[in-house]
Amino acid sequence: MSENRKPLMGFMGKLPSGTALGNSGKTHCPLCMGLFKVPRLLPCLHTVCTTCLEQLEPFSVVDIRGGDSDTSSEGSIFQELKPCSLQPQIGILCPVCDAQVDLPMGGVKALTIDHLAVNDVMLESLRGEGQGLVCDLCSDREVEKRCQTCKANLCHFCCQAHRRQKKTTYHTMVDLKDLKAYSRTGKPILCPAHPAEELRLFCELCDQPVCRDCVVGEHREHPYDFTSNVIHKHGDSVRELLKDTQPHVEALEEALAQIKGTNSALQERVEAVAADVRTFSEGYIKAIEEHRDKLLKQLEDIRVQKENSLQLQKAQLEQLLADMRTGVEFTQHLLTSGSDLEILITKGVVVERLTKLNQVEYSVHPGVNNKICFFPQGKAGLCRGYEVYGTISTKEVDPTKCVLQGEDLHRAREKQPATFTLLCKDAAGDSMGRGGDNIQVAVVPKDKKDSPVRTMVHDNKDGTYYISYTPKEAGVYTVWVCIKEQHVQGSPFTVTVRKRHRPHPGVFHCCTLCSSGGQKTAHCACGGTMPAEGPGKVRVICRA
């Protein structure tokens, strides 16, 4: 068999940290990290020490394929053909790739021994890269020589004994140091069923290597041949299968390379977009901070302006109060302590002063209010190129300046929606330009004041409000529209709700048209109009 073999790379994500591939991947167990000890080849082609496999936690599976399953006994030296049946199976998970491994009847020890790994471990030990080898005969002393005829590693004592025996006197002995350049140790593979016999034959029927004792025993009458004679046929089939598998490996490598390239491009794109997001966010944050500072500055200016107005009004009122008190105190003192002549002499000055003070106009209410509102949803324009929101307003709605608009203000139809619009304005008559005011609307029948009609108020967020209601019956209704418990301009007002007439056919004479001056539209008794096409008896539809 060819020695130019490339090790298949296992699933790297499952290997323990620190596991190295290459030579150590052929000689070291992925679980215990030490040199292989009786390595077993799993169906997934990963190799693990026998003792390490026995320490794995098994689990129960159901094998519906029977005892001849390729997965459960792949590579096993001896297989027993069993009828296909539903039977319990014990399995483990490969510690490298997590593949399910169905154990044969003999358990872990019935799995195929990885003789390639055994050979690699021995070579590594010979080169001084691993632990020292022990004698194959005494299993106690370190190996010094190797019998090329028996393929046995021998210590110095066993080597001398080997040469003293007649059967082995002329065997060729080689020092271990001379074997370090070898790629294989050539150690024979013995039959598990007959440990004294070497596997030299191949049973074609059972598709497995056998020894001389096997072909005269349980493989009797099975076709067989020497392994050297059948290796070409079986090796060629494996090579052909390998040839079919190699394109898949190349395709998978190409796919992984594309995924790696796409992942790199993805990372670059994510980083670029993240940089854009950071740039945008930082600019937006600066814009918001600048807008915040403007709002706080505006708020401070409003505070100073209102406080200055209040201080001026306060100073004026305090001066007027002082003047009033002076006049009152002087006049009271004059009237209570002055003589008749003194009162008459001073009366003119007192009267003139008090009269002038009484004519001074002043307001008993503060000239400004504390009406300052912040509207987070209010559009504030652009700041540093970003649209920002949040406005401060000192406007206060004045119900007497508000306006009601709409065709349905004073007329409506029963069971049909009636709508009108409220325009809110401040004391100067300017539109409020924002919503948020508490609007109270009531629609009440004059004869059923305890049965108000349900109303809907929609805030348009621009100082206007869309009001709708649906009267259930005809009649006269009173509509109240209030803000801050104060009627707006035009409120309350009455609405006449007429019955909902359905279109009905009617016939009228041409004299109707004549009496209407030739107009093509005549009036029905219900109050609706009846368009006609021309003189004569015409059937028309009343459009009430």
XYZ file of C-alpha atoms in Angstrom:
544
model
C 0.000 0.000 0.000
C 1.125 3.530 -0.713
C 2.902 5.365 2.064
C 2.019 8.849 0.686
C -1.128 9.255 2.759
C -2.574 12.599 3.785
C -4.333 12.625 7.177
C -7.931 13.688 7.030
C -8.593 16.781 9.106
C -11.202 16.236 11.772
C -13.777 18.764 12.794
C -11.525 21.358 14.400
C -14.275 22.838 16.526
C -14.558 19.630 18.518
C -10.872 19.142 19.319
C -9.742 20.102 22.831
C -7.743 23.276 23.068
C -4.035 22.651 22.538
C -4.541 19.664 20.210
C -2.052 19.886 17.341
C -2.442 18.202 13.992
C 0.369 16.706 11.884
C 2.573 14.051 13.500
C 0.952 14.485 16.892
C -2.439 14.090 15.204
C -1.375 10.558 14.141
C 0.113 9.547 17.460
C -1.760 11.431 20.197
C -5.259 10.782 21.467
C -7.599 13.793 21.159
C -9.029 13.038 24.610
C -6.123 12.190 26.901
C -3.573 14.079 24.709
C -1.073 11.284 25.263
C 0.389 8.725 22.873
C -2.181 6.246 21.631
C -2.660 3.118 23.719
C -4.495 0.437 21.756
C -6.073 3.000 19.389
C -9.514 2.204 17.934
C -10.725 3.506 14.578
C -14.286 4.868 14.735
C -16.697 4.738 11.754
C -16.132 8.501 11.285
C -12.391 7.708 10.782
C -11.257 9.375 14.004
C -8.909 7.454 16.279
C -9.187 7.333 20.082
C -7.550 5.245 22.808
C -9.524 2.211 23.904
C -9.501 3.286 27.554
C -10.665 6.782 26.601
C -13.582 5.352 24.606
C -14.568 3.110 27.508
C -14.792 6.178 29.754
C -17.335 7.876 27.459
C -20.942 7.824 28.627
C -22.918 5.347 26.464
C -26.565 5.767 25.477
C -29.235 3.424 24.165
C -30.368 3.510 20.531
C -32.598 1.255 18.469
C -30.905 -0.381 15.485
C -33.589 -1.268 12.934
C -30.960 -2.496 10.455
C -29.953 -5.623 12.349
C -26.601 -6.929 13.533
C -24.930 -6.540 10.143
C -25.100 -2.747 10.219
C -22.113 -1.141 8.519
C -22.130 1.707 11.001
C -22.020 -0.434 14.117
C -19.315 -2.813 13.000
C -17.469 -1.089 10.181
C -13.918 -2.375 9.960
C -14.462 -5.083 12.576
C -12.342 -8.152 11.966
C -15.102 -10.643 12.661
C -18.782 -10.035 12.020
C -21.693 -12.296 12.766
C -24.536 -12.145 10.268
C -27.776 -11.690 12.146
C -31.352 -11.468 10.915
C -32.711 -7.953 10.555
C -34.767 -7.173 13.629
C -35.632 -4.397 15.998
C -33.072 -4.694 18.787
C -31.552 -2.357 21.373
C -28.155 -0.914 20.588
C -25.541 0.853 22.698
C -23.893 3.911 21.214
C -21.401 6.633 22.042
C -20.531 9.975 20.511
C -17.222 10.572 18.791
C -15.301 12.992 21.050
C -13.907 14.764 17.968
C -16.918 15.315 15.692
C -19.907 14.215 17.829
C -20.892 11.570 15.260
C -23.008 8.753 16.625
C -21.062 5.503 16.943
C -23.153 2.333 17.269
C -21.030 -0.130 19.224
C -20.857 -3.745 18.009
C -21.806 -6.636 20.264
C -18.327 -6.790 21.755
C -18.419 -3.137 22.764
C -15.497 -0.746 22.362
C -12.962 -3.578 22.158
C -14.743 -4.975 19.082
C -13.983 -1.803 17.114
C -11.186 -1.908 14.544
C -7.662 -1.309 15.850
C -5.946 1.552 14.026
C -2.707 -0.230 13.064
C -1.468 2.877 11.234
C -1.607 4.770 14.510
C 0.145 1.890 16.272
C 2.914 2.029 13.672
C 3.237 5.837 14.011
C 3.414 5.595 17.809
C 6.147 2.991 17.570
C 8.142 5.049 15.070
C 7.847 8.128 17.251
C 9.022 6.129 20.238
C 11.949 4.777 18.244
C 13.007 8.300 17.280
C 13.065 9.273 20.924
C 10.067 11.569 20.514
C 7.824 9.530 22.763
C 7.918 7.171 25.666
C 10.475 4.263 25.653
C 9.376 0.951 24.111
C 9.255 -2.193 26.238
C 10.171 -5.687 25.190
C 7.470 -7.664 23.391
C 8.429 -10.829 25.251
C 9.059 -9.854 28.859
C 7.094 -6.572 28.765
C 9.461 -5.239 31.397
C 12.754 -4.015 29.999
C 13.446 -1.363 27.408
C 13.925 -2.430 23.808
C 17.421 -2.514 22.316
C 17.060 -4.628 19.172
C 14.434 -5.731 16.748
C 14.089 -9.112 15.073
C 13.410 -8.422 11.400
C 12.266 -12.006 10.882
C 9.767 -12.139 13.774
C 9.095 -8.418 13.685
C 9.482 -8.377 17.487
C 11.039 -5.707 19.711
C 13.428 -7.308 22.190
C 15.422 -6.227 25.218
C 19.081 -7.258 25.617
C 18.258 -10.353 27.725
C 15.449 -11.579 25.432
C 17.617 -10.896 22.377
C 20.320 -13.277 23.688
C 17.693 -15.887 24.508
C 16.251 -15.467 21.023
C 19.592 -16.241 19.443
C 20.159 -19.356 21.609
C 17.006 -21.046 20.345
C 17.410 -23.280 17.309
C 14.386 -21.905 15.455
C 15.510 -18.305 15.819
C 19.293 -18.611 15.759
C 19.612 -17.285 12.249
C 17.029 -14.495 12.548
C 18.288 -11.031 11.595
C 18.633 -8.647 14.531
C 18.785 -4.868 13.987
C 19.611 -2.117 16.482
C 16.744 0.323 17.211
C 18.864 3.289 16.154
C 19.052 1.786 12.661
C 15.240 1.734 12.459
C 14.743 5.472 13.044
C 14.889 6.258 9.320
C 12.198 3.651 8.527
C 8.665 4.772 7.632
C 7.163 1.519 8.922
C 8.177 -0.880 11.658
C 6.735 -3.902 9.874
C 5.274 -5.331 13.062
C 2.982 -8.260 12.172
C -0.751 -7.992 12.755
C -1.980 -10.990 14.693
C -5.402 -12.598 14.469
C -7.693 -11.585 17.368
C -9.216 -15.067 17.448
C -5.858 -16.854 17.146
C -3.178 -14.607 18.730
C -0.331 -16.914 17.667
C -1.186 -16.598 13.973
C -0.522 -13.630 11.695
C -3.230 -12.279 9.395
C -1.942 -13.211 5.936
C -5.130 -14.324 4.147
C -8.327 -12.547 3.062
C -11.792 -14.137 3.143
C -13.649 -12.948 0.038
C -17.050 -14.008 1.380
C -16.727 -12.245 4.759
C -14.628 -9.402 3.250
C -12.065 -9.474 6.068
C -8.475 -10.614 6.792
C -8.114 -14.061 8.351
C -5.308 -16.382 9.462
C -4.517 -20.008 8.602
C -6.513 -21.307 11.567
C -9.535 -19.256 10.524
C -9.752 -20.817 7.056
C -9.825 -24.309 8.546
C -12.287 -23.269 11.199
C -15.264 -20.945 10.974
C -14.246 -19.731 7.462
C -14.013 -23.230 6.101
C -15.053 -23.559 2.447
C -15.083 -19.737 2.117
C -13.182 -18.434 -0.896
C -9.923 -16.830 0.238
C -6.544 -15.742 -1.054
C -3.313 -14.161 0.187
C -3.578 -10.495 1.071
C -0.798 -9.687 -1.386
C -2.903 -11.154 -4.216
C -6.174 -9.291 -3.429
C -4.745 -5.964 -2.303
C -4.708 -4.611 -5.852
C -8.400 -5.300 -6.439
C -9.539 -3.913 -3.107
C -6.988 -1.118 -3.139
C -8.172 -0.043 -6.594
C -11.801 0.065 -5.394
C -10.772 2.226 -2.425
C -8.728 4.468 -4.744
C -11.724 4.803 -7.084
C -13.941 5.742 -4.154
C -11.284 8.202 -2.998
C -11.182 9.616 -6.535
C -14.961 10.171 -6.394
C -14.675 11.748 -2.939
C -11.844 14.149 -3.754
C -14.020 16.494 -5.908
C -16.395 16.861 -2.969
C -13.457 17.804 -0.772
C -12.369 20.402 -3.320
C -15.937 21.674 -3.676
C -16.308 21.950 0.091
C -12.959 23.715 0.376
C -14.075 26.140 -2.344
C -17.402 26.663 -0.566
C -15.613 27.299 2.720
C -13.247 29.712 0.967
C -16.233 31.567 -0.453
C -17.873 31.608 2.964
C -14.641 32.919 4.462
C -14.455 35.608 1.773
C -18.109 36.506 2.254
C -17.605 36.585 6.002
C -14.613 38.910 5.581
C -16.633 41.131 3.245
C -19.485 41.018 5.743
C -17.193 42.082 8.560
C -15.804 44.923 6.454
C -19.298 46.013 5.503
C -20.483 45.826 9.110
C -17.520 47.929 10.206
C -18.206 50.474 7.452
C -21.897 50.695 8.343
C -21.005 50.853 12.035
C -18.701 53.800 11.245
C -21.567 55.466 9.359
C -23.888 54.838 12.289
C -21.379 56.282 14.732
C -20.783 59.322 12.523
C -24.513 59.862 12.125
C -25.204 59.278 15.809
C -22.397 61.568 16.947
C -23.607 64.292 14.598
C -27.197 63.733 15.686
C -26.178 63.844 19.346
C -24.326 67.108 18.767
C -27.352 68.492 16.915
C -29.657 67.439 19.763
C -27.289 68.900 22.345
C -27.089 72.164 20.389
C -30.881 72.207 20.036
C -31.187 71.469 23.756
C -28.924 74.407 24.561
C -31.010 76.651 22.278
C -34.205 75.553 24.011
C -32.722 76.166 27.441
C -31.466 79.568 26.282
C -34.905 80.356 24.911
C -36.459 79.226 28.175
C -34.064 81.428 30.141
C -34.887 84.426 27.925
C -38.598 83.818 28.492
C -38.017 83.648 32.226
C -36.041 86.917 32.239
C -38.651 88.672 30.094
C -41.548 87.541 32.229
C -39.710 88.318 35.460
C -38.803 91.805 34.189
C -42.442 92.430 33.275
C -43.571 91.204 36.671
C -40.937 93.307 38.460
C -41.978 96.418 36.503
C -45.644 95.787 37.257
C -44.748 95.141 40.881
C -42.795 98.410 41.138
C -45.651 100.363 39.562
C -48.242 98.815 41.849
C -46.039 99.316 44.927
C -45.578 103.010 44.012
C -49.301 103.428 43.406
C -50.068 101.654 46.697
C -47.649 103.913 48.557
C -49.272 106.975 46.987
C -52.723 105.661 47.884
C -51.728 104.975 51.461
C -50.183 108.412 51.783
C -53.370 110.009 50.485
C -55.598 107.863 52.684
C -53.545 108.407 55.829
C -53.299 112.148 55.278
C -57.005 112.488 54.528
C -58.005 110.381 57.549
C -55.710 112.415 59.801
C -57.130 115.626 58.359
C -60.718 114.568 58.930
C -60.128 113.313 62.457
C -57.666 115.875 63.800
C -58.122 118.976 61.678
C -60.377 121.905 62.553
C -63.154 123.010 60.298
C -61.037 125.810 58.907
C -58.037 123.532 58.377
C -60.195 121.021 56.476
C -61.619 123.756 54.263
C -58.211 125.226 53.564
C -56.672 121.822 52.659
C -59.701 120.324 50.903
C -58.745 121.502 47.464
C -55.311 119.849 47.462
C -56.655 116.646 49.004
C -59.538 116.331 46.590
C -57.296 116.936 43.591
C -54.784 114.300 44.745
C -57.330 111.642 45.617
C -59.226 112.266 42.398
C -56.037 111.864 40.388
C -55.118 108.659 42.244
C -58.572 107.194 41.712
C -58.246 107.808 37.984
C -55.019 105.812 37.650
C -55.668 102.592 35.694
C -54.080 99.375 36.957
C -54.713 95.659 36.730
C -55.283 93.487 39.732
C -53.986 90.472 37.752
C -50.345 89.787 36.889
C -49.438 91.200 33.511
C -47.826 87.881 32.496
C -48.566 84.268 33.329
C -46.544 81.125 33.909
C -47.829 79.508 30.760
C -44.708 77.847 29.321
C -45.107 74.513 27.555
C -42.668 72.110 25.950
C -43.878 70.044 22.985
C -41.528 67.101 22.282
C -43.247 66.298 18.965
C -43.092 69.841 17.677
C -40.921 70.195 14.575
C -38.035 72.574 15.229
C -36.475 72.582 11.744
C -32.897 71.622 10.915
C -29.871 71.740 13.183
C -26.493 70.782 11.734
C -28.414 69.245 8.853
C -30.543 67.010 11.086
C -34.294 67.278 11.610
C -34.840 68.021 15.297
C -37.941 68.071 17.412
C -39.033 69.865 20.531
C -40.415 73.392 20.819
C -41.185 75.776 23.651
C -44.340 77.857 23.471
C -45.721 80.599 25.692
C -48.910 80.918 23.696
C -52.135 80.389 25.574
C -55.331 79.610 23.812
C -58.027 82.318 24.073
C -61.497 80.756 23.759
C -62.994 84.081 22.666
C -60.675 84.156 19.643
C -61.245 80.544 18.568
C -63.269 79.928 15.409
C -65.684 77.188 14.395
C -65.863 76.216 10.709
C -67.761 73.684 8.621
C -70.880 73.105 6.562
C -72.465 70.962 9.284
C -72.382 73.638 11.979
C -76.127 74.302 11.857
C -77.585 71.423 9.851
C -77.288 67.664 9.857
C -79.106 64.477 8.914
C -80.207 61.788 11.289
C -77.950 58.721 11.387
C -75.356 60.470 9.238
C -72.015 61.838 10.511
C -71.862 65.609 11.002
C -68.474 67.297 11.214
C -66.951 70.702 11.841
C -63.541 72.137 12.695
C -62.312 74.188 15.644
C -59.452 76.638 14.990
C -57.659 77.538 18.233
C -56.049 80.980 18.481
C -54.256 82.978 21.142
C -55.187 86.397 22.531
C -53.555 88.112 19.534
C -55.686 86.109 17.112
C -52.760 84.043 15.863
C -53.103 80.310 15.302
C -51.747 78.215 18.161
C -49.863 76.041 15.652
C -49.897 73.041 17.971
C -52.343 70.742 19.679
C -52.704 69.418 23.163
C -55.546 71.628 24.399
C -58.372 70.155 26.440
C -61.422 70.460 24.195
C -64.853 69.708 25.639
C -67.723 69.121 23.201
C -71.339 68.255 24.022
C -74.241 67.685 21.599
C -77.591 67.489 23.437
C -81.168 67.215 22.037
C -83.339 70.081 23.250
C -86.164 67.766 24.267
C -83.873 65.035 25.664
C -81.175 66.797 27.593
C -80.337 63.625 29.507
C -79.361 61.795 26.299
C -76.292 63.523 24.866
C -74.869 62.368 21.543
C -71.454 60.714 21.537
C -68.823 63.025 20.046
C -65.309 62.478 18.740
C -62.511 65.090 18.891
C -59.418 64.490 16.752
C -56.343 66.597 17.504
C -54.608 67.520 14.224
C -51.519 68.681 16.195
C -51.515 72.001 14.320
C -53.964 74.051 16.365
C -57.055 72.611 14.659
C -59.435 69.968 15.941
C -61.747 67.802 13.853
C -65.077 67.230 15.658
C -67.677 64.684 14.556
C -70.927 63.223 15.866
C -73.857 61.182 14.517
C -77.361 62.185 15.662
C -79.761 59.257 15.947
C -82.994 61.209 15.584
C -84.273 64.312 13.850
C -84.830 67.452 15.904
C -83.083 70.471 17.323
C -79.775 69.979 19.111
C -77.620 72.308 21.194
C -73.833 72.117 20.713
C -71.364 73.296 23.344
C -67.665 73.700 22.521
C -65.514 74.772 25.461
C -61.839 75.214 26.289
C -60.823 75.469 29.922
C -64.527 75.454 30.824
C -65.092 78.581 28.719
C -67.184 78.689 25.566
C -65.367 79.367 22.324
C -66.580 82.055 19.965
C -70.025 81.048 18.604
C -70.725 78.483 21.311
C -73.287 77.306 22.217
C -75.165 77.045 18.927
C -78.147 75.048 17.665
C -78.225 72.444 14.914
C -81.368 71.345 13.096
C -81.234 67.675 12.320
C -83.519 66.686 9.464
C -84.880 63.273 8.653
C -82.914 61.132 6.310
C -85.068 60.936 3.122
C -84.697 58.117 0.732
C -84.868 58.714 -3.063
C -88.405 58.141 -4.339
C -89.927 58.299 -7.834
C -92.306 61.110 -8.723
C -94.302 62.309 -11.730
C -95.042 65.940 -12.410
C -96.666 67.803 -15.296
C -94.934 70.085 -17.704
C -96.792 72.991 -16.139
C -94.488 72.546 -13.215
C -91.616 73.355 -15.474
C -93.535 76.202 -17.017
C -94.413 77.687 -13.657
C -90.745 77.494 -12.691
C -89.795 79.609 -15.631
C -88.563 76.712 -17.732
C -86.040 75.564 -15.176
C -85.111 71.913 -15.391
C -85.156 71.495 -11.624
C -88.450 71.474 -9.803
C -89.016 71.156 -6.064
C -90.703 68.192 -4.442
C -93.121 68.529 -1.538
C -90.536 66.824 0.659
C -88.152 69.670 0.068
C -85.956 67.795 -2.369
C -85.258 68.666 -5.997
C -86.448 66.816 -9.088
C -84.362 67.420 -12.204
C -86.372 66.995 -15.432
C -85.272 66.631 -19.000
C -87.914 68.887 -20.653
C -91.644 69.690 -20.993
C -94.312 67.046 -20.673
C -94.993 64.344 -18.156
C -91.618 63.145 -17.021
C -90.760 60.428 -14.484
C -88.040 61.758 -12.214
C -86.197 60.801 -9.027
C -86.496 63.076 -6.016
C -83.038 63.859 -4.664
C -83.837 64.822 -1.122
